[in-house]
Amino acid sequence: MPEPTRIPGGWRVGDPAGQRRFQALAGLDPLLLESGESLPDVSLAYEAWGTLNAERSNAVLLLHGFSGDSHASGPAGPGHRSEGWWNGLIGPGRAIDTDRLYVLCPNVLGGCQGSTGPSSLAPDGRPYGSRFPSLSIRDLVAAEQRWADALGIEHWHAVIGGSLGGMRAMEWAIAAPTRLDRLVLLATTAACTPENRAFHSTQIQAIELDPAFCGGDYYGDPGGGPVRGLSLARTIARLTYGCERELERLSRQQHAHDICLFLQQDAEHLTCRFDANSYVLLTNAMSNHDVGRGRGGIAKALAGVQARTRVVSISSDRLFPPHQQLLLAQCLHAGVTFTSIESHLGHDGFLFEQGPLDPILRQSLG
């Protein structure tokens, strides 16, 4: 694998803010985590589109996937390496219509695009690195609830999330059932399976076995830290995000040996915008995701969801296969709607199949 051309990582203080806004979490108390540890001085980066109405009743919470961030809509440019990941779905007259809805998308706690995470400065003025505490999906949502409170948003017209974002959306609906009217869950699961955890484990090992990882304390390394390990982790993950049909399609479009080049370029794109510690932290949070933990099981936990719910699966998803979304739909109340999108794009279909998603979102948000 060639040497990187740029010191990798996520957004850093001093970089162009782009469309990001920043909100310190309200209250003087540190954020208490499930592990018993706490985080002081937490801040979340977010982006917003549209206008909050006088009744404060038109806010939509959009929760990004694992490698996503707050830049769901808008052009590439200073502060944003790529255009918005749902660019075709958010805006005036679009499926998520900003003429009538106020849409907010926060970068997840522990992430690396402006929110407090391992690369952030701890109270002693040094990056957290290995000292950053472990997080659960419920911790991520607890931070988002404080963030919403700080913004004065007590109720959501809808909460929408795919993959990791869908896990968070579920936790919102379970932990705060009266705070949202509608819930849209895409390509996600109520609990990670042993197979998910096995794939996650190999990705984490790829990073931690890179000598440049230094136990997580690699900030300031002129070589950029564990670039090779992070690249390999992304390649393993990319094979779970895609599917056999997608790789066959790519092989027909290119020479067969160029599949390796495709995976390498995809990994290099990730290393330029993602922090290895955040990768490990959020992967572990996903591995431990189980909405039924401490709640009497998945069915009992989901039975408490009050929001009108839409569950969307991608036919070729092998990370979170359609039968997992069917289980979700079966455990939710009778008003749930289940939709399957036919796609050869695998798990990433929830990002790229924007044509089929358009009417689904319009109907769900109506």
Short mmCIF file of C-alpha atoms in Angstrom, two decimals:
data_model
loop_
_atom_site.label_atom_id
_atom_site.label_comp_id
_atom_site.label_asym_id
_atom_site.label_seq_id
_atom_site.Cartn_x
_atom_site.Cartn_y
_atom_site.Cartn_z
CA MET A 1 0.00 0.00 0.00
CA PRO A 2 1.55 3.37 -0.97
CA GLU A 3 2.45 6.00 1.59
CA PRO A 4 -0.36 8.50 2.29
CA THR A 5 -0.06 11.89 0.63
CA ARG A 6 -1.75 13.74 3.48
CA ILE A 7 -1.65 13.48 7.27
CA PRO A 8 -5.01 11.78 7.87
CA GLY A 9 -7.70 12.32 10.41
CA GLY A 10 -10.92 14.20 10.93
CA TRP A 11 -11.77 17.84 11.38
CA ARG A 12 -9.50 19.77 13.74
CA VAL A 13 -9.89 23.09 15.54
CA GLY A 14 -8.48 25.70 13.18
CA ASP A 15 -9.78 23.94 10.06
CA PRO A 16 -12.51 25.75 8.07
CA ALA A 17 -15.86 25.25 9.82
CA GLY A 18 -17.81 24.99 6.59
CA GLN A 19 -21.51 24.66 7.40
CA ARG A 20 -20.84 23.35 10.91
CA ARG A 21 -22.30 24.95 14.00
CA PHE A 22 -21.13 24.07 17.49
CA GLN A 23 -23.18 23.64 20.63
CA ALA A 24 -21.81 23.04 24.11
CA LEU A 25 -24.10 20.77 26.09
CA ALA A 26 -26.21 22.65 28.59
CA GLY A 27 -25.68 22.33 32.32
CA LEU A 28 -22.65 22.36 34.55
CA ASP A 29 -22.59 18.61 35.21
CA PRO A 30 -20.29 16.35 33.16
CA LEU A 31 -22.00 13.83 30.90
CA LEU A 32 -22.29 10.63 32.93
CA LEU A 33 -21.69 7.53 30.80
CA GLU A 34 -23.00 3.99 31.16
CA SER A 35 -19.50 2.83 32.09
CA GLY A 36 -19.57 5.03 35.19
CA GLU A 37 -17.03 7.44 33.74
CA SER A 38 -17.94 10.97 32.74
CA LEU A 39 -17.01 13.57 30.13
CA PRO A 40 -16.74 17.27 30.98
CA ASP A 41 -17.14 20.14 28.52
CA VAL A 42 -18.85 18.15 25.78
CA SER A 43 -19.72 19.89 22.53
CA LEU A 44 -21.49 18.59 19.43
CA ALA A 45 -20.99 19.88 15.90
CA TYR A 46 -24.10 19.96 13.75
CA GLU A 47 -25.60 21.37 10.58
CA ALA A 48 -29.10 22.68 9.99
CA TRP A 49 -31.36 23.44 7.02
CA GLY A 50 -34.70 25.23 6.92
CA THR A 51 -36.33 27.34 9.63
CA LEU A 52 -37.79 26.38 13.00
CA ASN A 53 -41.44 27.46 13.08
CA ALA A 54 -43.01 29.55 15.84
CA GLU A 55 -44.55 26.46 17.46
CA ARG A 56 -41.16 24.68 17.37
CA SER A 57 -43.01 21.67 15.97
CA ASN A 58 -41.31 21.10 12.60
CA ALA A 59 -37.84 19.90 13.67
CA VAL A 60 -36.45 16.73 12.10
CA LEU A 61 -33.48 14.92 13.63
CA LEU A 62 -31.29 13.22 11.02
CA LEU A 63 -28.72 10.74 12.38
CA HIS A 64 -25.78 9.74 10.19
CA GLY A 65 -24.21 6.31 9.70
CA PHE A 66 -20.85 5.08 10.97
CA SER A 67 -18.54 6.87 8.54
CA GLY A 68 -20.89 9.81 7.94
CA ASP A 69 -21.00 13.18 9.63
CA SER A 70 -23.18 16.26 9.97
CA HIS A 71 -22.75 17.24 6.29
CA ALA A 72 -25.90 15.59 5.00
CA SER A 73 -26.60 18.30 2.44
CA GLY A 74 -24.50 20.91 0.68
CA PRO A 75 -21.52 21.15 -1.63
CA ALA A 76 -17.97 20.04 -1.08
CA GLY A 77 -15.68 22.89 -0.18
CA PRO A 78 -13.72 24.35 2.72
CA GLY A 79 -14.45 22.22 5.76
CA HIS A 80 -16.19 19.48 3.75
CA ARG A 81 -14.27 17.00 1.62
CA SER A 82 -17.41 15.67 -0.08
CA GLU A 83 -20.87 16.90 -0.93
CA GLY A 84 -23.69 15.99 1.44
CA TRP A 85 -24.38 12.28 1.79
CA TRP A 86 -28.14 12.80 1.22
CA ASN A 87 -27.77 15.82 -1.04
CA GLY A 88 -30.59 14.81 -3.35
CA LEU A 89 -33.10 14.28 -0.55
CA ILE A 90 -32.77 17.45 1.55
CA GLY A 91 -33.80 20.89 0.36
CA PRO A 92 -36.73 23.02 -0.82
CA GLY A 93 -39.39 20.79 -2.35
CA ARG A 94 -37.34 17.64 -1.86
CA ALA A 95 -38.33 14.56 0.12
CA ILE A 96 -37.09 16.19 3.33
CA ASP A 97 -38.61 19.54 2.44
CA THR A 98 -36.78 22.44 4.05
CA ASP A 99 -39.57 24.81 2.98
CA ARG A 100 -41.64 23.30 5.80
CA LEU A 101 -39.17 21.33 7.96
CA TYR A 102 -36.22 22.36 10.12
CA VAL A 103 -33.62 19.62 9.68
CA LEU A 104 -30.71 19.12 12.06
CA CYS A 105 -27.89 16.60 11.76
CA PRO A 106 -25.33 16.32 14.61
CA ASN A 107 -21.93 14.72 14.34
CA VAL A 108 -21.98 11.83 16.78
CA LEU A 109 -20.31 12.08 20.20
CA GLY A 110 -16.92 10.37 19.91
CA GLY A 111 -16.73 11.25 16.22
CA CYS A 112 -14.05 13.22 14.45
CA GLN A 113 -15.87 15.94 12.54
CA GLY A 114 -16.19 18.62 15.20
CA SER A 115 -17.89 16.85 18.11
CA THR A 116 -16.03 15.93 21.28
CA GLY A 117 -14.02 12.77 20.61
CA PRO A 118 -10.63 11.15 21.19
CA SER A 119 -8.79 13.76 19.12
CA SER A 120 -10.33 16.62 21.15
CA LEU A 121 -8.37 18.38 23.85
CA ALA A 122 -8.96 17.10 27.36
CA PRO A 123 -9.11 19.55 30.30
CA ASP A 124 -5.30 19.28 30.64
CA GLY A 125 -4.87 20.71 27.14
CA ARG A 126 -3.66 17.47 25.52
CA PRO A 127 -5.69 15.26 23.14
CA TYR A 128 -7.65 12.58 24.95
CA GLY A 129 -6.22 9.75 22.84
CA SER A 130 -6.24 6.52 24.82
CA ARG A 131 -7.80 8.29 27.80
CA PHE A 132 -11.13 8.84 26.06
CA PRO A 133 -13.75 6.65 27.78
CA SER A 134 -15.67 3.89 26.03
CA LEU A 135 -19.14 4.81 24.79
CA SER A 136 -22.40 2.97 24.24
CA ILE A 137 -25.14 3.84 21.77
CA ARG A 138 -27.15 5.03 24.76
CA ASP A 139 -24.35 7.42 25.67
CA LEU A 140 -24.44 8.86 22.16
CA VAL A 141 -28.17 9.47 22.48
CA ALA A 142 -27.85 10.94 25.99
CA ALA A 143 -25.48 13.52 24.52
CA GLU A 144 -27.90 14.22 21.67
CA GLN A 145 -30.77 14.69 24.13
CA ARG A 146 -28.73 17.29 26.03
CA TRP A 147 -27.84 18.92 22.73
CA ALA A 148 -31.52 19.15 21.73
CA ASP A 149 -32.34 20.61 25.14
CA ALA A 150 -29.60 23.22 24.71
CA LEU A 151 -31.12 24.20 21.35
CA GLY A 152 -34.58 24.45 22.91
CA ILE A 153 -36.05 21.60 20.88
CA GLU A 154 -38.30 19.56 23.13
CA HIS A 155 -40.09 17.58 20.43
CA TRP A 156 -39.23 16.13 17.02
CA HIS A 157 -41.59 15.96 14.08
CA ALA A 158 -39.46 12.95 13.06
CA VAL A 159 -36.25 11.14 13.88
CA ILE A 160 -34.52 9.46 10.92
CA GLY A 161 -31.46 7.22 11.04
CA GLY A 162 -29.64 4.63 8.96
CA SER A 163 -27.19 1.98 10.18
CA LEU A 164 -25.45 3.46 13.27
CA GLY A 165 -27.88 6.35 12.96
CA GLY A 166 -30.76 3.87 13.04
CA MET A 167 -29.43 2.41 16.30
CA ARG A 168 -29.43 5.89 17.78
CA ALA A 169 -32.90 6.63 16.41
CA MET A 170 -34.21 3.48 18.07
CA GLU A 171 -32.69 4.51 21.39
CA TRP A 172 -34.32 7.93 21.05
CA ALA A 173 -37.71 6.30 20.52
CA ILE A 174 -37.26 3.93 23.47
CA ALA A 175 -35.63 6.29 25.97
CA ALA A 176 -37.77 9.34 25.14
CA PRO A 177 -40.92 7.99 23.47
CA THR A 178 -42.95 11.19 23.89
CA ARG A 179 -40.32 13.40 22.23
CA LEU A 180 -40.96 12.25 18.64
CA ASP A 181 -44.00 11.74 16.42
CA ARG A 182 -42.41 9.78 13.57
CA LEU A 183 -39.51 7.33 13.34
CA VAL A 184 -37.71 6.15 10.19
CA LEU A 185 -35.23 3.29 10.58
CA LEU A 186 -33.08 2.31 7.59
CA ALA A 187 -30.71 -0.66 7.19
CA THR A 188 -30.25 -1.10 10.92
CA THR A 189 -30.72 -3.69 13.65
CA ALA A 190 -32.06 -3.99 17.18
CA ALA A 191 -28.89 -5.79 18.30
CA CYS A 192 -25.56 -6.60 16.68
CA THR A 193 -25.09 -10.29 15.94
CA PRO A 194 -22.03 -12.46 16.66
CA GLU A 195 -21.14 -12.15 12.96
CA ASN A 196 -21.29 -8.34 13.21
CA ARG A 197 -19.05 -8.44 16.26
CA ALA A 198 -16.60 -10.74 14.49
CA PHE A 199 -16.28 -8.35 11.54
CA HIS A 200 -15.91 -5.46 13.97
CA SER A 201 -13.22 -7.29 15.92
CA THR A 202 -11.06 -7.83 12.84
CA GLN A 203 -11.30 -4.13 11.94
CA ILE A 204 -10.26 -3.05 15.43
CA GLN A 205 -7.36 -5.51 15.40
CA ALA A 206 -6.17 -4.14 12.07
CA ILE A 207 -5.88 -0.69 13.64
CA GLU A 208 -4.47 -1.73 17.01
CA LEU A 209 -1.81 -3.99 15.46
CA ASP A 210 -0.44 -1.11 13.39
CA PRO A 211 2.79 -0.10 15.22
CA ALA A 212 1.90 3.54 14.61
CA PHE A 213 -1.26 3.18 16.71
CA CYS A 214 0.82 3.58 19.90
CA GLY A 215 -2.06 2.46 22.09
CA GLY A 216 -4.17 5.33 20.80
CA ASP A 217 -1.68 8.10 21.61
CA TYR A 218 -0.45 8.89 18.11
CA TYR A 219 -1.48 12.55 17.82
CA GLY A 220 1.47 14.63 16.73
CA ASP A 221 3.01 11.72 14.82
CA PRO A 222 4.40 13.29 11.63
CA GLY A 223 3.64 10.04 9.81
CA GLY A 224 -0.07 10.48 10.47
CA GLY A 225 -0.61 7.65 12.94
CA PRO A 226 -2.00 4.20 12.08
CA VAL A 227 -2.82 4.92 8.44
CA ARG A 228 -2.16 1.37 7.24
CA GLY A 229 -4.23 -0.20 9.99
CA LEU A 230 -7.11 2.18 9.40
CA SER A 231 -6.95 1.51 5.66
CA LEU A 232 -7.16 -2.24 6.22
CA ALA A 233 -10.03 -1.80 8.68
CA ARG A 234 -11.95 0.19 6.09
CA THR A 235 -11.30 -2.45 3.43
CA ILE A 236 -12.71 -5.17 5.70
CA ALA A 237 -15.72 -2.98 6.44
CA ARG A 238 -16.23 -2.13 2.76
CA LEU A 239 -16.64 -5.82 1.97
CA THR A 240 -19.50 -5.97 4.48
CA TYR A 241 -21.10 -2.77 3.18
CA GLY A 242 -21.19 -4.06 -0.39
CA CYS A 243 -22.40 -7.36 -1.76
CA GLU A 244 -21.38 -10.02 -4.29
CA ARG A 245 -23.41 -8.43 -7.09
CA GLU A 246 -21.76 -5.07 -6.55
CA LEU A 247 -18.26 -6.54 -6.78
CA GLU A 248 -19.23 -8.47 -9.91
CA ARG A 249 -20.52 -5.22 -11.45
CA LEU A 250 -17.29 -3.42 -10.60
CA SER A 251 -15.29 -6.31 -12.05
CA ARG A 252 -17.18 -6.05 -15.35
CA GLN A 253 -16.61 -2.31 -15.49
CA GLN A 254 -12.89 -2.59 -14.75
CA HIS A 255 -10.18 -5.18 -15.11
CA ALA A 256 -10.56 -7.81 -12.42
CA HIS A 257 -7.30 -6.87 -10.72
CA ASP A 258 -8.55 -3.28 -10.40
CA ILE A 259 -10.98 -4.36 -7.69
CA CYS A 260 -8.01 -4.21 -5.35
CA LEU A 261 -7.27 -0.70 -6.59
CA PHE A 262 -10.90 0.29 -6.01
CA LEU A 263 -10.73 -0.95 -2.41
CA GLN A 264 -7.42 0.82 -1.86
CA GLN A 265 -8.74 4.14 -3.14
CA ASP A 266 -11.87 3.81 -1.03
CA ALA A 267 -9.70 3.21 2.04
CA GLU A 268 -7.48 6.19 1.27
CA HIS A 269 -10.55 8.41 0.99
CA LEU A 270 -11.63 7.29 4.46
CA THR A 271 -8.22 7.81 6.10
CA CYS A 272 -8.14 11.43 4.91
CA ARG A 273 -11.29 12.28 6.85
CA PHE A 274 -11.52 9.83 9.75
CA ASP A 275 -9.66 9.37 13.00
CA ALA A 276 -8.51 5.85 13.97
CA ASN A 277 -9.47 6.26 17.63
CA SER A 278 -12.97 7.34 16.66
CA TYR A 279 -13.15 4.31 14.37
CA VAL A 280 -12.32 1.96 17.24
CA LEU A 281 -14.58 3.76 19.73
CA LEU A 282 -17.68 3.82 17.52
CA THR A 283 -17.12 0.27 16.26
CA ASN A 284 -17.09 -0.97 19.86
CA ALA A 285 -20.26 1.01 20.58
CA MET A 286 -21.99 -0.67 17.64
CA SER A 287 -20.75 -4.13 18.67
CA ASN A 288 -22.35 -3.72 22.09
CA HIS A 289 -25.63 -2.37 20.73
CA ASP A 290 -28.69 -4.22 22.03
CA VAL A 291 -31.90 -2.29 22.68
CA GLY A 292 -33.13 -5.14 24.88
CA ARG A 293 -30.20 -5.00 27.31
CA GLY A 294 -31.53 -4.34 30.80
CA ARG A 295 -35.05 -3.86 29.42
CA GLY A 296 -36.37 -7.39 29.38
CA GLY A 297 -35.36 -8.18 25.80
CA ILE A 298 -35.76 -6.68 22.36
CA ALA A 299 -39.51 -7.21 22.01
CA LYS A 300 -40.30 -5.61 25.35
CA ALA A 301 -38.02 -2.65 24.67
CA LEU A 302 -39.51 -1.96 21.22
CA ALA A 303 -43.06 -2.38 22.51
CA GLY A 304 -42.66 0.96 24.28
CA VAL A 305 -42.07 2.90 21.04
CA GLN A 306 -44.98 5.31 20.46
CA ALA A 307 -43.89 7.02 17.24
CA ARG A 308 -45.42 6.19 13.87
CA THR A 309 -42.64 4.04 12.42
CA ARG A 310 -41.27 3.19 8.98
CA VAL A 311 -38.69 0.38 8.73
CA VAL A 312 -36.68 0.20 5.50
CA SER A 313 -34.42 -2.66 4.42
CA ILE A 314 -32.02 -3.02 1.50
CA SER A 315 -32.48 -6.35 -0.30
CA SER A 316 -28.75 -7.06 -0.72
CA ASP A 317 -27.62 -5.83 2.70
CA ARG A 318 -25.31 -8.45 4.23
CA LEU A 319 -24.20 -6.31 7.18
CA PHE A 320 -27.73 -5.99 8.58
CA PRO A 321 -29.78 -8.36 6.39
CA PRO A 322 -33.49 -7.73 5.72
CA HIS A 323 -34.60 -10.37 8.22
CA GLN A 324 -33.25 -8.11 10.97
CA GLN A 325 -35.48 -5.25 9.85
CA LEU A 326 -38.41 -7.67 9.65
CA LEU A 327 -37.76 -8.56 13.28
CA LEU A 328 -37.86 -4.86 14.12
CA ALA A 329 -41.19 -4.45 12.35
CA GLN A 330 -42.66 -7.49 14.08
CA CYS A 331 -41.66 -6.20 17.52
CA LEU A 332 -42.99 -2.67 16.97
CA HIS A 333 -46.60 -1.61 17.36
CA ALA A 334 -49.27 -2.44 14.78
CA GLY A 335 -48.87 0.91 13.00
CA VAL A 336 -45.41 0.13 11.67
CA THR A 337 -44.80 0.11 7.90
CA PHE A 338 -42.10 -2.12 6.42
CA THR A 339 -40.53 -1.43 3.01
CA SER A 340 -37.78 -3.29 1.16
CA ILE A 341 -35.71 -1.55 -1.51
CA GLU A 342 -34.35 -3.77 -4.28
CA SER A 343 -30.70 -2.85 -4.75
CA HIS A 344 -27.36 -4.33 -5.78
CA LEU A 345 -25.46 -1.84 -3.59
CA GLY A 346 -25.59 -3.81 -0.35
CA HIS A 347 -25.74 -1.99 2.98
CA ASP A 348 -24.73 1.31 1.37
CA GLY A 349 -27.99 1.29 -0.54
CA PHE A 350 -29.49 3.35 2.29
CA LEU A 351 -27.13 6.15 1.23
CA PHE A 352 -27.15 5.83 -2.55
CA GLU A 353 -30.61 4.55 -3.54
CA GLN A 354 -32.03 8.05 -3.26
CA GLY A 355 -34.57 7.56 -6.05
CA PRO A 356 -36.52 4.83 -4.21
CA LEU A 357 -36.00 6.59 -0.88
CA ASP A 358 -37.62 9.80 -2.09
CA PRO A 359 -41.28 8.62 -1.99
CA ILE A 360 -40.66 6.62 1.17
CA LEU A 361 -39.44 9.70 3.02
CA ARG A 362 -42.16 11.92 1.62
CA GLN A 363 -44.83 9.53 2.84
CA SER A 364 -43.14 8.99 6.21
CA LEU A 365 -42.82 12.70 6.94
CA GLY A 366 -46.31 13.66 5.82
#
